[in-house]
PDB file of C-alpha atoms in Angstrom:
ATOM      1  CA  UNK E   1       9.368  -0.129  25.073  1.00 85.00           C
ATOM      2  CA  UNK E   2       8.039  -0.848  21.577  1.00 83.00           C
ATOM      3  CA  UNK E   3       6.592   2.325  20.208  1.00 93.00           C
ATOM      4  CA  UNK E   4       6.010   4.740  17.371  1.00 96.00           C
ATOM      5  CA  UNK E   5       7.035   8.305  18.114  1.00 97.00           C
ATOM      6  CA  UNK E   6       6.080  11.468  16.290  1.00 97.00           C
ATOM      7  CA  UNK E   7       7.464  14.974  16.562  1.00 97.00           C
ATOM      8  CA  UNK E   8       6.283  17.568  17.052  1.00 97.00           C
ATOM      9  CA  UNK E   9       3.023  16.716  18.778  1.00 97.00           C
ATOM     10  CA  UNK E  10       1.590  20.162  18.107  1.00 97.00           C
ATOM     11  CA  UNK E  11       2.540  22.666  15.446  1.00 97.00           C
ATOM     12  CA  UNK E  12       1.126  25.991  14.343  1.00 97.00           C
ATOM     13  CA  UNK E  13       2.621  27.395  11.171  1.00 96.00           C
ATOM     14  CA  UNK E  14       1.843  29.748   8.307  1.00 97.00           C
ATOM     15  CA  UNK E  15       0.981  29.084   4.701  1.00 97.00           C
ATOM     16  CA  UNK E  16       3.976  28.230   2.539  1.00 97.00           C
ATOM     17  CA  UNK E  17       6.516  27.569   5.268  1.00 97.00           C
ATOM     18  CA  UNK E  18       8.049  24.155   4.679  1.00 97.00           C
ATOM     19  CA  UNK E  19       7.769  21.722   7.560  1.00 97.00           C
ATOM     20  CA  UNK E  20       8.630  18.140   8.411  1.00 98.00           C
ATOM     21  CA  UNK E  21       6.873  15.857  10.852  1.00 98.00           C
ATOM     22  CA  UNK E  22       9.123  13.046  11.967  1.00 98.00           C
ATOM     23  CA  UNK E  23       8.064   9.470  12.654  1.00 98.00           C
ATOM     24  CA  UNK E  24      10.243   6.781  14.154  1.00 98.00           C
ATOM     25  CA  UNK E  25       9.622   3.182  15.224  1.00 97.00           C
ATOM     26  CA  UNK E  26      11.851   0.871  17.230  1.00 96.00           C
ATOM     27  CA  UNK E  27      10.252  -2.447  16.270  1.00 96.00           C
ATOM     28  CA  UNK E  28      12.184  -3.145  13.065  1.00 95.00           C
ATOM     29  CA  UNK E  29       8.962  -2.915  11.089  1.00 96.00           C
ATOM     30  CA  UNK E  30       9.069  -2.961   7.314  1.00 95.00           C
ATOM     31  CA  UNK E  31       5.745  -1.205   6.719  1.00 94.00           C
ATOM     32  CA  UNK E  32       5.131   2.410   7.695  1.00 96.00           C
ATOM     33  CA  UNK E  33       2.305   4.747   6.864  1.00 95.00           C
ATOM     34  CA  UNK E  34       0.933   8.256   7.345  1.00 97.00           C
ATOM     35  CA  UNK E  35      -2.735   9.164   7.894  1.00 96.00           C
ATOM     36  CA  UNK E  36      -4.642  12.336   8.403  1.00 96.00           C
ATOM     37  CA  UNK E  37      -7.834  12.561  10.409  1.00 94.00           C
ATOM     38  CA  UNK E  38     -10.477  15.208   9.843  1.00 93.00           C
ATOM     39  CA  UNK E  39     -13.915  15.552  11.443  1.00 88.00           C
ATOM     40  CA  UNK E  40     -16.537  13.600   9.553  1.00 83.00           C
ATOM     41  CA  UNK E  41     -13.971  12.030   7.207  1.00 84.00           C
ATOM     42  CA  UNK E  42     -12.308   9.474   9.436  1.00 84.00           C
ATOM     43  CA  UNK E  43      -8.702   8.479   8.846  1.00 89.00           C
ATOM     44  CA  UNK E  44      -7.338   8.731   5.336  1.00 91.00           C
ATOM     45  CA  UNK E  45      -4.031   7.288   4.235  1.00 92.00           C
ATOM     46  CA  UNK E  46      -1.551   9.777   2.762  1.00 96.00           C
ATOM     47  CA  UNK E  47       1.481   7.665   1.880  1.00 96.00           C
ATOM     48  CA  UNK E  48       2.832   4.287   2.835  1.00 94.00           C
ATOM     49  CA  UNK E  49       6.131   2.475   2.583  1.00 95.00           C
ATOM     50  CA  UNK E  50       6.599  -1.260   2.193  1.00 94.00           C
ATOM     51  CA  UNK E  51      10.316  -1.077   3.002  1.00 94.00           C
ATOM     52  CA  UNK E  52      13.399   1.126   2.730  1.00 96.00           C
ATOM     53  CA  UNK E  53      13.375   3.224  -0.459  1.00 96.00           C
ATOM     54  CA  UNK E  54       9.891   1.913  -1.361  1.00 95.00           C
ATOM     55  CA  UNK E  55       7.039   4.409  -1.010  1.00 96.00           C
ATOM     56  CA  UNK E  56       3.622   4.672  -2.588  1.00 95.00           C
ATOM     57  CA  UNK E  57       0.651   7.005  -2.608  1.00 95.00           C
ATOM     58  CA  UNK E  58      -2.327   6.441  -0.394  1.00 92.00           C
ATOM     59  CA  UNK E  59      -5.727   8.002  -0.874  1.00 90.00           C
ATOM     60  CA  UNK E  60      -4.815  11.669  -0.272  1.00 95.00           C
ATOM     61  CA  UNK E  61      -1.163  12.245  -1.272  1.00 97.00           C
ATOM     62  CA  UNK E  62      -1.509  15.715  -2.832  1.00 97.00           C
ATOM     63  CA  UNK E  63       0.625  18.324  -1.094  1.00 97.00           C
ATOM     64  CA  UNK E  64       2.751  15.813   0.801  1.00 98.00           C
ATOM     65  CA  UNK E  65       6.094  14.093   0.315  1.00 98.00           C
ATOM     66  CA  UNK E  66       7.709  11.248   2.210  1.00 98.00           C
ATOM     67  CA  UNK E  67      11.033   9.486   2.255  1.00 97.00           C
ATOM     68  CA  UNK E  68      12.226   6.174   3.639  1.00 98.00           C
ATOM     69  CA  UNK E  69      16.003   6.207   3.770  1.00 97.00           C
ATOM     70  CA  UNK E  70      16.210   4.148   6.934  1.00 97.00           C
ATOM     71  CA  UNK E  71      13.943   1.407   8.179  1.00 97.00           C
ATOM     72  CA  UNK E  72      13.040   3.138  11.424  1.00 97.00           C
ATOM     73  CA  UNK E  73      12.195   6.621  10.093  1.00 98.00           C
ATOM     74  CA  UNK E  74       9.434   7.834   7.810  1.00 98.00           C
ATOM     75  CA  UNK E  75       9.194  11.635   7.789  1.00 98.00           C
ATOM     76  CA  UNK E  76       6.225  13.492   6.313  1.00 98.00           C
ATOM     77  CA  UNK E  77       7.166  16.637   4.430  1.00 98.00           C
ATOM     78  CA  UNK E  78       4.885  19.530   3.579  1.00 98.00           C
ATOM     79  CA  UNK E  79       6.809  21.639   1.078  1.00 96.00           C
ATOM     80  CA  UNK E  80       4.284  24.477   0.996  1.00 97.00           C
ATOM     81  CA  UNK E  81       1.601  23.954   3.610  1.00 98.00           C
ATOM     82  CA  UNK E  82      -1.873  25.336   3.039  1.00 97.00           C
ATOM     83  CA  UNK E  83      -4.794  25.809   5.452  1.00 97.00           C
ATOM     84  CA  UNK E  84      -6.568  22.735   4.057  1.00 97.00           C
ATOM     85  CA  UNK E  85      -3.723  20.656   5.484  1.00 98.00           C
ATOM     86  CA  UNK E  86      -4.751  21.625   8.996  1.00 98.00           C
ATOM     87  CA  UNK E  87      -5.451  18.233  10.501  1.00 97.00           C
ATOM     88  CA  UNK E  88      -4.490  15.555  12.990  1.00 97.00           C
ATOM     89  CA  UNK E  89      -1.753  13.334  11.582  1.00 98.00           C
ATOM     90  CA  UNK E  90      -0.916   9.791  12.621  1.00 97.00           C
ATOM     91  CA  UNK E  91       2.077   7.674  11.737  1.00 97.00           C
ATOM     92  CA  UNK E  92       1.825   3.901  11.965  1.00 95.00           C
ATOM     93  CA  UNK E  93       4.017   0.875  11.443  1.00 95.00           C
ATOM     94  CA  UNK E  94       3.669  -2.878  11.171  1.00 93.00           C
ATOM     95  CA  UNK E  95       5.915  -5.847  10.564  1.00 92.00           C
ATOM     96  CA  UNK E  96       4.539  -6.143   7.032  1.00 85.00           C
ATOM     97  CA  UNK E  97       1.484  -4.954   5.127  1.00 80.00           C
ATOM     98  CA  UNK E  98      -1.717  -6.963   5.020  1.00 74.00           C
ATOM     99  CA  UNK E  99      -2.241  -9.315   7.925  1.00 73.00           C
ATOM    100  CA  UNK E 100      -0.285  -7.553  10.598  1.00 82.00           C
ATOM    101  CA  UNK E 101      -1.184  -5.327  13.502  1.00 88.00           C
ATOM    102  CA  UNK E 102      -0.445  -1.652  12.904  1.00 91.00           C
ATOM    103  CA  UNK E 103       0.978   0.365  15.769  1.00 93.00           C
ATOM    104  CA  UNK E 104       0.020   4.026  15.779  1.00 94.00           C
ATOM    105  CA  UNK E 105       1.891   7.017  17.067  1.00 95.00           C
ATOM    106  CA  UNK E 106       0.315   9.554  19.406  1.00 94.00           C
ATOM    107  CA  UNK E 107      -0.581  11.992  16.637  1.00 96.00           C
ATOM    108  CA  UNK E 108       0.545  15.443  15.516  1.00 97.00           C
ATOM    109  CA  UNK E 109      -1.956  18.257  15.501  1.00 97.00           C
ATOM    110  CA  UNK E 110      -1.044  20.681  12.735  1.00 98.00           C
ATOM    111  CA  UNK E 111      -2.595  24.084  12.203  1.00 98.00           C
ATOM    112  CA  UNK E 112      -1.741  26.055   9.064  1.00 98.00           C
ATOM    113  CA  UNK E 113      -2.757  29.704   9.209  1.00 97.00           C
TER     114      UNK E 113
ATOM    115  CA  UNK P   1     -14.237   4.808  -1.479  1.00 52.00           C
ATOM    116  CA  UNK P   2     -13.955   3.327   2.014  1.00 52.00           C
ATOM    117  CA  UNK P   3     -14.616  -0.194   0.697  1.00 78.00           C
ATOM    118  CA  UNK P   4     -16.410  -1.100   3.938  1.00 88.00           C
ATOM    119  CA  UNK P   5     -19.809  -0.101   5.300  1.00 90.00           C
ATOM    120  CA  UNK P   6     -20.572   0.259   9.000  1.00 94.00           C
ATOM    121  CA  UNK P   7     -23.427   1.817  10.969  1.00 96.00           C
ATOM    122  CA  UNK P   8     -22.593   5.327  12.113  1.00 95.00           C
ATOM    123  CA  UNK P   9     -23.419   4.628  15.741  1.00 97.00           C
ATOM    124  CA  UNK P  10     -24.543   1.930  18.149  1.00 97.00           C
ATOM    125  CA  UNK P  11     -25.427   1.749  21.813  1.00 97.00           C
ATOM    126  CA  UNK P  12     -25.058  -1.112  24.223  1.00 96.00           C
ATOM    127  CA  UNK P  13     -25.596  -1.697  27.910  1.00 96.00           C
ATOM    128  CA  UNK P  14     -22.636  -2.232  30.144  1.00 96.00           C
ATOM    129  CA  UNK P  15     -21.707  -5.872  30.796  1.00 95.00           C
ATOM    130  CA  UNK P  16     -23.681  -7.104  27.790  1.00 96.00           C
ATOM    131  CA  UNK P  17     -22.268  -8.452  24.522  1.00 95.00           C
ATOM    132  CA  UNK P  18     -21.900  -6.102  21.579  1.00 97.00           C
ATOM    133  CA  UNK P  19     -22.026  -7.128  17.924  1.00 97.00           C
ATOM    134  CA  UNK P  20     -20.585  -4.570  15.523  1.00 97.00           C
ATOM    135  CA  UNK P  21     -21.366  -5.354  11.878  1.00 96.00           C
ATOM    136  CA  UNK P  22     -19.343  -4.536   8.782  1.00 94.00           C
ATOM    137  CA  UNK P  23     -20.036  -5.093   5.090  1.00 93.00           C
ATOM    138  CA  UNK P  24     -17.136  -5.461   2.660  1.00 88.00           C
ATOM    139  CA  UNK P  25     -18.875  -6.840  -0.392  1.00 83.00           C
ATOM    140  CA  UNK P  26     -16.017  -6.107  -2.833  1.00 82.00           C
ATOM    141  CA  UNK P  27     -13.310  -7.791  -0.796  1.00 84.00           C
ATOM    142  CA  UNK P  28     -10.695  -9.739  -2.725  1.00 82.00           C
ATOM    143  CA  UNK P  29      -9.362 -13.124  -1.785  1.00 80.00           C
ATOM    144  CA  UNK P  30      -6.124 -11.790  -0.325  1.00 82.00           C
ATOM    145  CA  UNK P  31      -7.535  -8.871   1.675  1.00 86.00           C
ATOM    146  CA  UNK P  32      -7.407  -9.214   5.418  1.00 89.00           C
ATOM    147  CA  UNK P  33     -10.198  -7.839   7.588  1.00 91.00           C
ATOM    148  CA  UNK P  34      -8.920  -5.646  10.390  1.00 92.00           C
ATOM    149  CA  UNK P  35     -10.692  -3.963  13.260  1.00 94.00           C
ATOM    150  CA  UNK P  36      -9.250  -0.987  15.072  1.00 95.00           C
ATOM    151  CA  UNK P  37     -10.746   1.284  17.655  1.00 96.00           C
ATOM    152  CA  UNK P  38     -10.035   4.849  18.614  1.00 94.00           C
ATOM    153  CA  UNK P  39     -10.656   6.183  22.066  1.00 91.00           C
ATOM    154  CA  UNK P  40     -11.125   9.923  22.527  1.00 85.00           C
ATOM    155  CA  UNK P  41      -7.912  11.915  22.051  1.00 84.00           C
ATOM    156  CA  UNK P  42      -5.872   8.822  21.183  1.00 89.00           C
ATOM    157  CA  UNK P  43      -4.505   7.145  18.096  1.00 91.00           C
ATOM    158  CA  UNK P  44      -6.175   4.050  16.682  1.00 92.00           C
ATOM    159  CA  UNK P  45      -5.596   0.825  18.562  1.00 93.00           C
ATOM    160  CA  UNK P  46      -5.519  -2.624  17.007  1.00 93.00           C
ATOM    161  CA  UNK P  47      -8.353  -4.928  18.078  1.00 95.00           C
ATOM    162  CA  UNK P  48      -8.277  -8.018  15.885  1.00 95.00           C
ATOM    163  CA  UNK P  49      -7.852  -9.215  12.302  1.00 92.00           C
ATOM    164  CA  UNK P  50      -8.583 -12.277  10.213  1.00 92.00           C
ATOM    165  CA  UNK P  51      -8.626 -13.670   6.703  1.00 90.00           C
ATOM    166  CA  UNK P  52     -11.166 -16.475   6.443  1.00 89.00           C
ATOM    167  CA  UNK P  53     -11.675 -18.173   9.777  1.00 86.00           C
ATOM    168  CA  UNK P  54     -13.227 -16.766  12.923  1.00 90.00           C
ATOM    169  CA  UNK P  55     -10.645 -15.352  15.300  1.00 93.00           C
ATOM    170  CA  UNK P  56     -10.510 -14.797  19.040  1.00 93.00           C
ATOM    171  CA  UNK P  57      -8.146 -12.824  21.215  1.00 92.00           C
ATOM    172  CA  UNK P  58      -8.200 -11.310  24.671  1.00 90.00           C
ATOM    173  CA  UNK P  59     -10.048  -8.223  23.476  1.00 89.00           C
ATOM    174  CA  UNK P  60     -12.705  -9.572  21.131  1.00 95.00           C
ATOM    175  CA  UNK P  61     -13.871 -12.144  18.618  1.00 96.00           C
ATOM    176  CA  UNK P  62     -14.160 -11.715  14.881  1.00 97.00           C
ATOM    177  CA  UNK P  63     -16.786 -13.649  12.987  1.00 96.00           C
ATOM    178  CA  UNK P  64     -16.264 -13.690   9.225  1.00 94.00           C
ATOM    179  CA  UNK P  65     -19.058 -14.713   6.887  1.00 93.00           C
ATOM    180  CA  UNK P  66     -18.402 -17.712   4.702  1.00 92.00           C
ATOM    181  CA  UNK P  67     -18.447 -15.570   1.541  1.00 91.00           C
ATOM    182  CA  UNK P  68     -16.239 -12.999   3.319  1.00 90.00           C
ATOM    183  CA  UNK P  69     -18.518 -10.158   2.297  1.00 91.00           C
ATOM    184  CA  UNK P  70     -19.309  -9.251   5.865  1.00 93.00           C
ATOM    185  CA  UNK P  71     -17.893  -9.635   9.341  1.00 94.00           C
ATOM    186  CA  UNK P  72     -18.916  -8.961  12.919  1.00 96.00           C
ATOM    187  CA  UNK P  73     -16.764  -7.791  15.784  1.00 97.00           C
ATOM    188  CA  UNK P  74     -17.975  -9.229  19.069  1.00 97.00           C
ATOM    189  CA  UNK P  75     -17.156  -7.666  22.411  1.00 97.00           C
ATOM    190  CA  UNK P  76     -18.245 -10.332  24.848  1.00 94.00           C
ATOM    191  CA  UNK P  77     -18.901  -8.131  27.842  1.00 94.00           C
ATOM    192  CA  UNK P  78     -18.854  -4.409  27.188  1.00 95.00           C
ATOM    193  CA  UNK P  79     -17.350  -2.052  29.724  1.00 96.00           C
ATOM    194  CA  UNK P  80     -17.377   1.723  29.823  1.00 95.00           C
ATOM    195  CA  UNK P  81     -13.796   1.673  28.584  1.00 94.00           C
ATOM    196  CA  UNK P  82     -14.985   0.080  25.337  1.00 96.00           C
ATOM    197  CA  UNK P  83     -16.722   3.297  24.320  1.00 96.00           C
ATOM    198  CA  UNK P  84     -14.865   4.302  21.158  1.00 96.00           C
ATOM    199  CA  UNK P  85     -15.090   4.575  17.390  1.00 95.00           C
ATOM    200  CA  UNK P  86     -14.608   1.137  15.834  1.00 97.00           C
ATOM    201  CA  UNK P  87     -13.201   0.847  12.338  1.00 94.00           C
ATOM    202  CA  UNK P  88     -13.545  -2.146  10.040  1.00 93.00           C
ATOM    203  CA  UNK P  89     -10.886  -2.158   7.340  1.00 89.00           C
ATOM    204  CA  UNK P  90      -9.966  -4.202   4.335  1.00 85.00           C
ATOM    205  CA  UNK P  91      -6.219  -4.470   4.133  1.00 81.00           C
ATOM    206  CA  UNK P  92      -3.866  -5.280   1.333  1.00 74.00           C
ATOM    207  CA  UNK P  93      -1.001  -2.832   0.959  1.00 70.00           C
ATOM    208  CA  UNK P  94      -3.219   0.081   1.861  1.00 75.00           C
ATOM    209  CA  UNK P  95      -5.497   0.571   4.817  1.00 76.00           C
ATOM    210  CA  UNK P  96      -8.642   2.548   4.101  1.00 76.00           C
ATOM    211  CA  UNK P  97     -10.391   3.381   7.343  1.00 80.00           C
ATOM    212  CA  UNK P  98     -13.775   4.908   6.585  1.00 77.00           C
ATOM    213  CA  UNK P  99     -15.728   6.742   9.286  1.00 80.00           C
ATOM    214  CA  UNK P 100     -16.368   3.809  11.631  1.00 92.00           C
ATOM    215  CA  UNK P 101     -19.072   3.073  14.214  1.00 96.00           C
ATOM    216  CA  UNK P 102     -19.273   5.191  17.326  1.00 96.00           C
ATOM    217  CA  UNK P 103     -20.068   2.802  20.183  1.00 97.00           C
ATOM    218  CA  UNK P 104     -21.719   4.218  23.283  1.00 97.00           C
ATOM    219  CA  UNK P 105     -21.879   2.106  26.423  1.00 97.00           C
ATOM    220  CA  UNK P 106     -24.785   2.779  28.742  1.00 96.00           C
ATOM    221  CA  UNK P 107     -24.029   2.226  32.447  1.00 95.00           C
TER     222      UNK P 107
END
């Protein structure tokens, strides 16, 4: 089944404790992206990747890192999480950027205490 | 800067057509127009996209103005399952979602 998977789905952590949220797609998509969703602010793009080893900042990249060493994986790294990073995170992928359908993962709800 | 403007909310009666408007007055010639929707407790779901011409698929139709500064998503016969937040997005390399239109379907 074609899908985007994220792990973990739920995470409660404390300020400053490094964490990684994994994202994987099995559709051989070139484009992958991370979003966060907060009440009243909609979805905001954090980082995106046009292909392996190519990443770029979205609208809210501060406090986040990403890597794209393999086509299928696009982990989101929070080196030192803070409470303002408490949010619902979505990973997405598409064949290419621009005129292609994006497939979204189920979301990861992160709480930073 | 969401780059698109949508009404915050709309209501429609079940089994009637719904027209969801979107303004994207600063769109460039290579930006696609995408529509996604998000049902409660789910990730966004692709609805339709287009560049210049009107587009139809099994879910909806997309009418794009000739100057491309606005578009309208058309749900031909709304059902209760269409109740969701609908996002209109300009897309180049980045997707900027904005806050969308919350569509309520009245039985």
